[in-house]
Coordinates of C-alpha atoms in Angstrom, one line a residue:
Q24 CA 39.9 41.3 -42.6
V25 CA 40.9 41.7 -46.2
Q26 CA 38.1 42.6 -48.6
L27 CA 38.1 43.0 -52.4
V28 CA 35.1 44.8 -53.7
E29 CA 34.3 44.9 -57.4
S30 CA 32.1 47.6 -59.0
G31 CA 31.3 49.0 -62.4
G32 CA 29.3 46.1 -63.8
G33 CA 26.0 46.5 -65.6
L34 CA 24.0 46.0 -68.8
V35 CA 25.6 47.2 -72.0
Q36 CA 24.9 46.6 -75.7
A37 CA 27.3 44.6 -77.9
G38 CA 30.1 46.8 -79.1
G39 CA 30.0 48.9 -76.0
S40 CA 32.4 49.4 -73.1
L41 CA 32.6 49.1 -69.4
R42 CA 35.2 49.7 -66.8
L43 CA 35.4 47.5 -63.8
S44 CA 37.1 48.5 -60.5
C45 CA 38.3 46.4 -57.6
T46 CA 39.2 48.1 -54.4
A47 CA 41.0 46.3 -51.6
S48 CA 40.8 47.1 -48.0
G49 CA 42.0 45.7 -44.7
P50 CA 44.4 46.4 -41.9
T51 CA 47.8 46.9 -43.4
F52 CA 46.7 45.3 -46.7
S53 CA 48.3 46.7 -49.8
I54 CA 47.8 45.4 -53.3
Y55 CA 51.4 46.5 -53.9
N56 CA 52.5 43.1 -52.6
Y57 CA 50.2 41.1 -54.8
Y58 CA 49.7 40.0 -58.4
M59 CA 46.1 41.0 -59.3
A60 CA 43.8 39.3 -61.7
W61 CA 40.3 39.2 -63.1
F62 CA 38.3 36.1 -63.6
R63 CA 34.8 35.5 -64.9
Q64 CA 32.1 32.9 -64.6
A65 CA 29.2 32.6 -67.1
P66 CA 26.0 30.8 -66.2
G67 CA 26.6 27.0 -66.4
K68 CA 30.3 27.4 -67.0
Q69 CA 33.4 27.1 -64.9
R70 CA 35.2 30.2 -63.7
E71 CA 37.9 31.3 -66.2
F72 CA 40.9 33.5 -66.2
V73 CA 40.6 36.9 -67.9
A74 CA 43.7 39.0 -67.2
R75 CA 46.5 39.4 -64.7
I76 CA 48.9 42.2 -63.8
S77 CA 52.2 42.1 -62.0
R78 CA 53.0 43.9 -58.8
S79 CA 54.6 46.9 -60.6
G80 CA 52.1 46.9 -63.4
D81 CA 54.9 46.3 -66.0
N82 CA 53.7 42.9 -67.1
T83 CA 50.2 41.8 -68.1
N84 CA 48.7 38.8 -69.7
Y85 CA 45.3 38.0 -71.1
A86 CA 43.1 35.2 -72.1
D87 CA 43.0 34.8 -75.9
S88 CA 39.3 35.5 -75.9
V89 CA 39.8 39.1 -74.6
K90 CA 43.2 40.0 -76.0
G91 CA 43.1 43.3 -77.8
R92 CA 39.7 44.3 -76.2
F93 CA 40.3 44.3 -72.5
T94 CA 43.0 46.2 -70.6
I95 CA 44.0 45.5 -67.0
S96 CA 45.7 48.2 -64.9
R97 CA 46.4 49.1 -61.3
N98 CA 46.8 52.0 -59.0
N99 CA 48.7 50.8 -56.0
A100 CA 48.4 54.1 -54.1
S101 CA 44.6 53.7 -54.1
N102 CA 44.6 49.9 -53.7
T103 CA 42.6 49.6 -56.9
V104 CA 42.8 47.4 -59.9
Y105 CA 40.8 48.1 -63.1
L106 CA 39.5 46.2 -66.1
Q107 CA 38.7 48.3 -69.1
M108 CA 36.5 46.3 -71.4
S109 CA 35.8 47.4 -75.0
S110 CA 34.1 45.9 -78.1
L111 CA 32.0 43.8 -75.7
K112 CA 30.3 40.7 -77.0
P113 CA 27.3 38.7 -75.6
D114 CA 29.9 35.9 -74.8
D115 CA 31.5 38.3 -72.3
T116 CA 28.3 38.1 -70.2
A117 CA 29.4 36.8 -66.8
V118 CA 30.1 37.6 -63.2
Y119 CA 33.5 39.2 -63.0
Y120 CA 35.7 38.6 -60.0
C121 CA 39.0 40.1 -58.9
A122 CA 41.6 38.2 -57.1
A123 CA 44.9 38.8 -55.3
Q124 CA 47.9 36.4 -55.4
V125 CA 51.0 36.9 -53.2
R126 CA 53.1 34.4 -55.1
A127 CA 52.7 33.5 -58.8
T128 CA 53.0 29.8 -58.2
R129 CA 50.4 29.5 -55.4
P130 CA 46.6 29.7 -55.4
Y131 CA 45.0 33.1 -55.3
D132 CA 44.8 34.3 -51.7
Y133 CA 41.8 36.6 -51.8
W134 CA 38.7 36.9 -53.9
G135 CA 36.0 39.5 -54.3
Q136 CA 32.3 38.8 -54.4
G137 CA 31.9 39.6 -58.1
T138 CA 30.1 42.1 -60.3
Q139 CA 27.6 41.2 -63.0
V140 CA 28.3 42.2 -66.6
T141 CA 25.6 41.6 -69.1
V142 CA 26.1 42.2 -72.8
S143 CA 23.0 42.3 -75.0
S144 CA 23.0 41.6 -78.7

């Protein structure tokens, strides 16, 4: 059974930084075969895309709201994807989820349970 487990969330003041991790596990599962992404969902809002990284890590894309402040990266050897968040704002408060996608044109195949990020003003 494939599992994606997020960690690193917490409470931080505006302007601060956090680094989220998402570690995948499961028989024969390797994130090498997947595009990996981060999404977030704030209270009362729909889940929204944050960042995505290609299988090799050569290509990334970001939501406009986080561009220049967040960086997605991956370590295929350790089956882990990261989201480095800097210059955090109260609007970044949300539950952050990682997701794995085997084909770019298809829905995401696996999702984590999420980690809470709260940014105080």
